[in-house]
Short mmCIF file of C-alpha atoms in Angstrom, two decimals:
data_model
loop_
_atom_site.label_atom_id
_atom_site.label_comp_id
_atom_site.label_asym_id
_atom_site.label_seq_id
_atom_site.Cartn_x
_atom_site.Cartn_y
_atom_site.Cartn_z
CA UNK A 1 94.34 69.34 88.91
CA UNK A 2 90.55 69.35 90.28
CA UNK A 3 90.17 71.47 93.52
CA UNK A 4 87.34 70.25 95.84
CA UNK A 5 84.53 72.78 95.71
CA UNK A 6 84.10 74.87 99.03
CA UNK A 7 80.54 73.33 100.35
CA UNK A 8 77.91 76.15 101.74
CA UNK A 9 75.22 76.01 103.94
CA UNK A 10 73.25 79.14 104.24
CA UNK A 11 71.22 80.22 107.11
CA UNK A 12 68.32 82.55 106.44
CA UNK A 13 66.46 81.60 103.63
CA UNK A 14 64.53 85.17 103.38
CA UNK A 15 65.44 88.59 101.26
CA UNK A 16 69.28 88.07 100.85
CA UNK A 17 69.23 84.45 101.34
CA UNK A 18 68.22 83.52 97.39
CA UNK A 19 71.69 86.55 96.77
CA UNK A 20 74.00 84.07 98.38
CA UNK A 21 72.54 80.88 96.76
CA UNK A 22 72.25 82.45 93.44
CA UNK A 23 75.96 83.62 93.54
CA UNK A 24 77.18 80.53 94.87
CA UNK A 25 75.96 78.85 92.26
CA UNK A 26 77.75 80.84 90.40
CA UNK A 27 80.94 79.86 91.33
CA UNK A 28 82.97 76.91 89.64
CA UNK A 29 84.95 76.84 93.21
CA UNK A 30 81.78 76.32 95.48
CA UNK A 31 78.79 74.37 95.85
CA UNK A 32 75.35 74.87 97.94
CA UNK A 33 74.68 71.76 99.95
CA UNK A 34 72.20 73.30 102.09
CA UNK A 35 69.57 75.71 103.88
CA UNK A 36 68.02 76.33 106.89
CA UNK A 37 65.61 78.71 107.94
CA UNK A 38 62.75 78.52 110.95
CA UNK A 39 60.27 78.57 108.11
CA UNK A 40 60.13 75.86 106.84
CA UNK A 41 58.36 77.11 103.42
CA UNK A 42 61.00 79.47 103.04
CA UNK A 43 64.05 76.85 103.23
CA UNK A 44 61.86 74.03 101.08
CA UNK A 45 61.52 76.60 98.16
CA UNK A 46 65.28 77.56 98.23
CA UNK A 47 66.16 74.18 98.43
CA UNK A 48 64.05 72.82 95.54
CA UNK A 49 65.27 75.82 93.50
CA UNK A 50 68.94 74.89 94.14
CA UNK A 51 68.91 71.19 94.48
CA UNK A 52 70.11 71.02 97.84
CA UNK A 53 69.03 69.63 101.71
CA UNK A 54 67.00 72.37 103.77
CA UNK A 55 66.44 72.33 107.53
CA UNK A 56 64.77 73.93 110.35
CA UNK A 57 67.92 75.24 112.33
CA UNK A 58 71.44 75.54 111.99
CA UNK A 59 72.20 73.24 114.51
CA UNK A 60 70.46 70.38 112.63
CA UNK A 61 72.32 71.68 109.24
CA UNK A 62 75.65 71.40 110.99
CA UNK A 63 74.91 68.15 112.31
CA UNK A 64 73.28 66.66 109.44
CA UNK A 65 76.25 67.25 106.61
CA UNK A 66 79.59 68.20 106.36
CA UNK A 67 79.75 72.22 105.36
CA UNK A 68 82.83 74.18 105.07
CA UNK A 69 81.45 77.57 105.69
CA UNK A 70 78.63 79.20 106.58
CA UNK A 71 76.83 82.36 105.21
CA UNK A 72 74.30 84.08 107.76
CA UNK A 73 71.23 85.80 106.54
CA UNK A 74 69.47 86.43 109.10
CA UNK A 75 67.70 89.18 110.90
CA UNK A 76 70.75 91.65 111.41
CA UNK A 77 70.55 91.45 115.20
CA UNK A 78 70.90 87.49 115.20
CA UNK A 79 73.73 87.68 113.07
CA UNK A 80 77.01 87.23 115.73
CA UNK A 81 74.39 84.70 117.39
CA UNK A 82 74.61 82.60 114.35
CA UNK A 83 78.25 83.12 113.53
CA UNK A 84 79.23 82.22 116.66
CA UNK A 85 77.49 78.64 116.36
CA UNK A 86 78.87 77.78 112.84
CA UNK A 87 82.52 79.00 114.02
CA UNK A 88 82.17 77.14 117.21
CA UNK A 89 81.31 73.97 114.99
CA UNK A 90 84.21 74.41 113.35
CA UNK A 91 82.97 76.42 110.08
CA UNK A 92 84.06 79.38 108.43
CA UNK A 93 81.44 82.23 107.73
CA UNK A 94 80.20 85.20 105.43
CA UNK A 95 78.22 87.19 107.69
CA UNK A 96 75.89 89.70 106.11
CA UNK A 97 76.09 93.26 106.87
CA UNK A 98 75.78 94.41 109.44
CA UNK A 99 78.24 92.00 111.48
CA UNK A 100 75.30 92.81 114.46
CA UNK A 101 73.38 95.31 115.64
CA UNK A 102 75.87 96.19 118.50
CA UNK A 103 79.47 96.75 119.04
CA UNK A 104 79.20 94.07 121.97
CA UNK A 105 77.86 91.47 119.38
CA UNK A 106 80.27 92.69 117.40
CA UNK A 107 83.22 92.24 119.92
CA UNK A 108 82.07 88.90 121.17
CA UNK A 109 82.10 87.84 117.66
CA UNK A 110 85.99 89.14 116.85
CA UNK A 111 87.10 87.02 120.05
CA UNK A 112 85.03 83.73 119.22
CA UNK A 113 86.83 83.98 115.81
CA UNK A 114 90.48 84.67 116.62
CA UNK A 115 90.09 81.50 119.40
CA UNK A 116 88.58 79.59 116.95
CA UNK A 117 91.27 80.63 113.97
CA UNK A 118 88.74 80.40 111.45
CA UNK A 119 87.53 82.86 108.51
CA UNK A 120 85.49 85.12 108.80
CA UNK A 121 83.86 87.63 105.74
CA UNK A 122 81.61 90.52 106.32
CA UNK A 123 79.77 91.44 103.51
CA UNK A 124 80.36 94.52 101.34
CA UNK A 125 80.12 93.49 97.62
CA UNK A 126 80.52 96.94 96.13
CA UNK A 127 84.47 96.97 97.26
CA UNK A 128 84.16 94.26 94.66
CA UNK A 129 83.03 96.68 91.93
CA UNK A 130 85.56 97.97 88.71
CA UNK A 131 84.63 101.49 89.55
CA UNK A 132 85.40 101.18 93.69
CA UNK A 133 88.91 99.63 92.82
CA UNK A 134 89.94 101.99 90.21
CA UNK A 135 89.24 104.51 92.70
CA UNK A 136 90.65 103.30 95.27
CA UNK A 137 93.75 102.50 93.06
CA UNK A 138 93.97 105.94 92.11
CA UNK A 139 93.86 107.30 95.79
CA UNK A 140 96.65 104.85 96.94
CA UNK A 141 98.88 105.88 94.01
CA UNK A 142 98.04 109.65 94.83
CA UNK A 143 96.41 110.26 92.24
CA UNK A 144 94.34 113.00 93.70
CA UNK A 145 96.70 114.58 95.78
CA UNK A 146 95.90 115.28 99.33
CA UNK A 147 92.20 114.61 100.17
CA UNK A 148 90.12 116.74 101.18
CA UNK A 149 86.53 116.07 101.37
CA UNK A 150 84.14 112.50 100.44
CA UNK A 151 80.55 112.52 100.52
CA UNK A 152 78.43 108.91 100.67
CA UNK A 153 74.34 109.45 99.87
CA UNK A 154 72.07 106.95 99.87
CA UNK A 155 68.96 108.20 99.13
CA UNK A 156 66.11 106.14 97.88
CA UNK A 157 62.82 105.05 98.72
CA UNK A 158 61.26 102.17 101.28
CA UNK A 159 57.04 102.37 101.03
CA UNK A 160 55.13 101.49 104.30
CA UNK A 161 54.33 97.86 103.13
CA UNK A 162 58.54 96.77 103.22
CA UNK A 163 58.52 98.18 107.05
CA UNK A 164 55.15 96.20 107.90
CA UNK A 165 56.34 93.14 105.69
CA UNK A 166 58.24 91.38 108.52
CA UNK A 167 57.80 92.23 112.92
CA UNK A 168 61.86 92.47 112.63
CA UNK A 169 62.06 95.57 110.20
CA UNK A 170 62.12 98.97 111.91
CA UNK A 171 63.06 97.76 115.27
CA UNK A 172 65.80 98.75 116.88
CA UNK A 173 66.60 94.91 118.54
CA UNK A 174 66.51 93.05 115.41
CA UNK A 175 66.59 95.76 112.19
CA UNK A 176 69.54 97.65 114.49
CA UNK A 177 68.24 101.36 113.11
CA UNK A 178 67.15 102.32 109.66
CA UNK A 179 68.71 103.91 106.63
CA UNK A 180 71.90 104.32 107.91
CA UNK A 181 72.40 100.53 109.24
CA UNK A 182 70.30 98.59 106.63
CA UNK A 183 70.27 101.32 103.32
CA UNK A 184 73.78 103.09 103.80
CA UNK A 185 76.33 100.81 105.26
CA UNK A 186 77.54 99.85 102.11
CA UNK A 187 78.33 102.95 101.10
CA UNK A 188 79.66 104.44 104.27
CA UNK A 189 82.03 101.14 104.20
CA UNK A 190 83.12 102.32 100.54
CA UNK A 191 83.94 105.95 101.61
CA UNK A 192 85.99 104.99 104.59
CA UNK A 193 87.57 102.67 102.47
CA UNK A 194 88.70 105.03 100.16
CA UNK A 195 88.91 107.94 102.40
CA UNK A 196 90.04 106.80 105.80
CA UNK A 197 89.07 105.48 108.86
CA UNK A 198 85.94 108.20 110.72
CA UNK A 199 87.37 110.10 114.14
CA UNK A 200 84.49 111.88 114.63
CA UNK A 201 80.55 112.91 114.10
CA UNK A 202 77.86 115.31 114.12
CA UNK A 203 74.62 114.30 113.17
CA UNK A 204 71.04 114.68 112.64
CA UNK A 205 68.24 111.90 112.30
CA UNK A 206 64.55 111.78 111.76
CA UNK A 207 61.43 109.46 111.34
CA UNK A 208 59.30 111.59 108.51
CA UNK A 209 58.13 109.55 105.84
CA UNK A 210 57.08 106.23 108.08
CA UNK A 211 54.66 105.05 110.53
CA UNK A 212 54.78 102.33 113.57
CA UNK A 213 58.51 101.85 113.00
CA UNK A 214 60.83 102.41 115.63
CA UNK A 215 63.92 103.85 113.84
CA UNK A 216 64.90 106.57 111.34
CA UNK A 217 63.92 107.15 107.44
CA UNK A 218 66.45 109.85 106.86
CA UNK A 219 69.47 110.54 108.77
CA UNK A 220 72.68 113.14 108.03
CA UNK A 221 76.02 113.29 109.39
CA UNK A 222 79.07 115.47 108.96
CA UNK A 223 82.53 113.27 109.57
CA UNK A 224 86.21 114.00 110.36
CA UNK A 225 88.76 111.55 109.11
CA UNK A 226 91.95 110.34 110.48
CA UNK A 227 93.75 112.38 108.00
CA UNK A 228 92.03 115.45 108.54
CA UNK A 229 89.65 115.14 105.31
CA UNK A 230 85.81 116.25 105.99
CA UNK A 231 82.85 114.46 104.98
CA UNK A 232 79.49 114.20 105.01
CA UNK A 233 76.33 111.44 104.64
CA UNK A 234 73.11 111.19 103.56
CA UNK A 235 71.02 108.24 104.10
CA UNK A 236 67.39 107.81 103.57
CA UNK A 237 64.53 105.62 102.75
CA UNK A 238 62.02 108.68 102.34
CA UNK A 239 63.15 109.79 99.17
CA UNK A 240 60.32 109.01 96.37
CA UNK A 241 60.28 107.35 94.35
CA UNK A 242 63.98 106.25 94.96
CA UNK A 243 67.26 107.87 93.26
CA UNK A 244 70.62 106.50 92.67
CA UNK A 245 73.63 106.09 95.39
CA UNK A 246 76.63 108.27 94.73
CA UNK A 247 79.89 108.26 96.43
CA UNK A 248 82.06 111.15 95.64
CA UNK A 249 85.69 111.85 96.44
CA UNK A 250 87.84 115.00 96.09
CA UNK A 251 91.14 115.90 96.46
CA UNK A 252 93.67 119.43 95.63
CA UNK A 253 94.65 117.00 92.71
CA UNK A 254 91.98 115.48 91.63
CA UNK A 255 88.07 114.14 92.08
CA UNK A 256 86.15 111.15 91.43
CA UNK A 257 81.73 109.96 91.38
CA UNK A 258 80.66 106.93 91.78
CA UNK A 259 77.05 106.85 90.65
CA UNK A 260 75.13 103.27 91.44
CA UNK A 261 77.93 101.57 91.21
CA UNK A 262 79.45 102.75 87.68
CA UNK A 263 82.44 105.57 87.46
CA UNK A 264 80.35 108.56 86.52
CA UNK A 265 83.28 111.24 87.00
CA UNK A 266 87.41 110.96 87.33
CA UNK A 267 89.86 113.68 86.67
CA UNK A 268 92.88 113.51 88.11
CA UNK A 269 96.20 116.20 87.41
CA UNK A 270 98.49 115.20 85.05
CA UNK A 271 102.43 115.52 86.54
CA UNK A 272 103.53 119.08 86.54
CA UNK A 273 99.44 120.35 85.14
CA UNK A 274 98.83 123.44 87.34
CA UNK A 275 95.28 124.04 85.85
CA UNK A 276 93.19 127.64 85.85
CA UNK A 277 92.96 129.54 88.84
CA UNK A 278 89.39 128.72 89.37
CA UNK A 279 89.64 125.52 88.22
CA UNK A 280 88.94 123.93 84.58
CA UNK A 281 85.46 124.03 84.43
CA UNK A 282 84.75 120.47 85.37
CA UNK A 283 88.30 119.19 84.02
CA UNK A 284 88.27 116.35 81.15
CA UNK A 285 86.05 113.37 82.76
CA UNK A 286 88.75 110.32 82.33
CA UNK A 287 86.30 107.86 83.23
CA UNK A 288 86.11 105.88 80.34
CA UNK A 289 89.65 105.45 79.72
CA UNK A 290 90.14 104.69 83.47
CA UNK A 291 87.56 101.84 83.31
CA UNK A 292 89.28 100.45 79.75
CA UNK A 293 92.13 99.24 82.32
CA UNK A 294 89.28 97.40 84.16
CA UNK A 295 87.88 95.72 80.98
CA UNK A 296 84.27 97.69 81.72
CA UNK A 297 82.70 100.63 80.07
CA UNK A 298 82.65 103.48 82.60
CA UNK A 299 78.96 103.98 82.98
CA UNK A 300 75.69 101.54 82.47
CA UNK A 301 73.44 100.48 84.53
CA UNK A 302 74.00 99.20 88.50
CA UNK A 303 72.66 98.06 91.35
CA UNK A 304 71.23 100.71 92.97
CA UNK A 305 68.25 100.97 95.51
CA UNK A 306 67.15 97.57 93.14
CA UNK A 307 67.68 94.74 95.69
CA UNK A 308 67.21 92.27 92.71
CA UNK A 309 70.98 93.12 91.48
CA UNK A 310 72.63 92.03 94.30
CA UNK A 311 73.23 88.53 93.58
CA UNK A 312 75.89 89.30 90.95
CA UNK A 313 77.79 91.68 93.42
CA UNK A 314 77.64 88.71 95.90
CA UNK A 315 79.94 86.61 93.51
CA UNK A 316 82.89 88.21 93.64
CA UNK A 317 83.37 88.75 96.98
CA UNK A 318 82.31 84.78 97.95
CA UNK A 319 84.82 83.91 95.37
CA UNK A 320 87.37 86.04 97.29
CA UNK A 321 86.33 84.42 100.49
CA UNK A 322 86.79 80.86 98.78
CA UNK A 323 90.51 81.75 97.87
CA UNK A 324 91.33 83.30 101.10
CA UNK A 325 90.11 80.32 103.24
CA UNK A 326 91.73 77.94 100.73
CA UNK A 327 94.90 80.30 100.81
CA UNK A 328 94.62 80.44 104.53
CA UNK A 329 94.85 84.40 104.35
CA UNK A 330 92.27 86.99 105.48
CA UNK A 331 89.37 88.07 103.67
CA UNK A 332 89.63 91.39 101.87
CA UNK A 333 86.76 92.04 104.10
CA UNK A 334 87.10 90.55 107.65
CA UNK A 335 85.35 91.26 111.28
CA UNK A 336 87.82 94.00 111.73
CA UNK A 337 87.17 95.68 108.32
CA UNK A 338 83.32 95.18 109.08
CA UNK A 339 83.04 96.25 112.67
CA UNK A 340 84.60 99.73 110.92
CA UNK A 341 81.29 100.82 109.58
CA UNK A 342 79.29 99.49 112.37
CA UNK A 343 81.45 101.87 114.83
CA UNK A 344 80.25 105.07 112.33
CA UNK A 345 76.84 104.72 112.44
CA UNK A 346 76.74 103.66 116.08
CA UNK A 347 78.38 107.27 116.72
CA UNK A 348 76.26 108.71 114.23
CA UNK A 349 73.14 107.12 116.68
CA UNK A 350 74.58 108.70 119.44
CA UNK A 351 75.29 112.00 117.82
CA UNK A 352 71.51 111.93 117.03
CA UNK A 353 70.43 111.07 120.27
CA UNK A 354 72.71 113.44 122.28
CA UNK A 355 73.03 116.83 119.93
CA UNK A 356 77.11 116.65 120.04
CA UNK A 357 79.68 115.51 118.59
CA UNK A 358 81.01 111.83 119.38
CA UNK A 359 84.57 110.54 118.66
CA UNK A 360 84.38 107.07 117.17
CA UNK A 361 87.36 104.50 118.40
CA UNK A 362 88.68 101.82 116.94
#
């Protein structure tokens, strides 16, 4: 039996516009029927490259075709803005990250969705990734024992010319912040994921590498988790000329490094092993036969601070927002899952701003 492809409109037709068309296209269960963007350049030359209508607005994409869903890549701090249109017409979305720029935004957004019933997916394509769900696997079997520290660091390199290459970037209306908002999200997402939902904050932030922007370059932040486990972040866009993203995950049982995206490290306690007193010296890295399960060799090369990978990454999380909507079940990534990250860095902000510790809630 032929299923009708899910039919895409995308609004934003800038950086991570050409992600979402490219990994639509992609898909055997979706189609790209059109574009919109208040350039009109911008949404011609996506359009020609992908066969499909463009427009000026999203208003005159919604009323000029029939879309089932929406994806919204626009400047982060218009994103609720648009989400709320297409939902309010009726569509379901994929939001980029971040949901907004603002809890409020954020908020709004959540009640505009569970009055209108439809779905909603906030982006985080690296939950996607063979290495983030064998680790994740591993920590909800207990693999690793009790948890008890995480680390997320994000530190690569932004030159002067991406900051003056659009009047949106490095503002704190539109961009929402810096490193942590636009660079690190991702990978805070992934840790709290894996680790727990963040209590509480201390951090640290800084402009230092970066002129005539209005946010930070590097940022730090130590983190409590629900379950007691300690953490810590490092984002930054001052790091030249740009090193890899690591994610790293301990436990009294076990440990695990994700390094751009590929399982670098995992060694976890066999039943009854009670290993050396000071430990074993780095213990046997099971990566590659923990990635054999997953069909993928355990390191190569990722995404990384390399924006051109992402359309790839996009796939598999559209294709799990095509099933859920068709499934009528939540994304694995929905408002509430998204707004999660959002809260962090928001307290990290504050933190920054205030010298103290802030307690995030839910």
């Amino acid at each position: 039996m032929t299923v009708e492809k899910l039919r895409f409109g995308i609004l934003g037709c800038g950086v991570i516009g050409p992600h979402h068309a490219r990994a639509i296209s992609g898909l055997q269960s979706a189609e790209l029927v059109a574009v919109a963007d208040v350039v009109p350049e911008l949404a011609e030359e996506l359009a020609d490259e992908h066969g499909c209508s463009h427009y000026a607005s999203l208003e005159e994409m919604l009323s000029g075709l029939d879309l089932d869903a929406v994806c919204v890549c626009t400047p982060s701090g218009m994103h609720a803005e648009g989400a709320i249109e297409a939902l309010e017409a009726g569509k379901d979305v994929v939001i980029e990250k971040p949901v907004d720029v603002s809890l409020e935004a954020a908020d709004r957004l959540i009640e505009v969705q569970r009055a209108t019933g439809r779905r909603v997916a906030v982006v985080s394509q690296h939950r996607f990734d063979a290495a983030t769900q064998a680790v994740h696997e591993a920590l909800t079997k207990g693999e690793f024992g009790r948890l008890t520290s995480g680390s997320a660091d994000v530190r690569w390199w932004r030159s002067q010319s991406y900051y003056d290459s659009g009047g949106w970037r490095g503002t704190w209306e539109l961009d929402g912040g810096g490193a942590l908002i636009n660079q690190a999200i991702h990978s805070i997402d992934l840790l709290q994921w894996l680790m727990g939902p963040v209590v509480e904050v201390t951090a640290y932030a800084g402009l230092l590498a970066h002129e005539k922007i209005e946010v930070e370059d590097t940022a730090v932040a130590i983190l409590k988790f629900a379950n007691g486990t300690l953490g810590t972040i490092v984002a930054t866009t001052a790091a030249y000329p740009g090193l890899t993203t690591r994610i790293v995950v301990h436990g009294d049982r076990g440990s695990a490094i994700i390094d751009d995206d590929e399982l670098s490290y995992f060694h976890a306690a066999s039943e009854g092993q009670e290993g050396d007193a000071y430990g074993a010296g780095g213990g046997e890295n099971q990566a590659e036969q923990v990635m054999q399960h997953y069909g993928e060799a355990a390191s190569g090369p990722g995404a990384g601070a390399d924006p051109a990978s992402l359309s790839m990454a996009h796939r598999d999380q559209i294709q799990d927002f095509v099933e859920a909507v068709r499934e009528g079940r939540e994304p694995l990534v929905n408002l509430e899952e998204g707004r999660r990250p959002l809260a962090t860095i928001q307290g990290i902000y504050e933190s920054a701003r205030t010298g103290g510790p802030v307690r995030i809630e839910e």
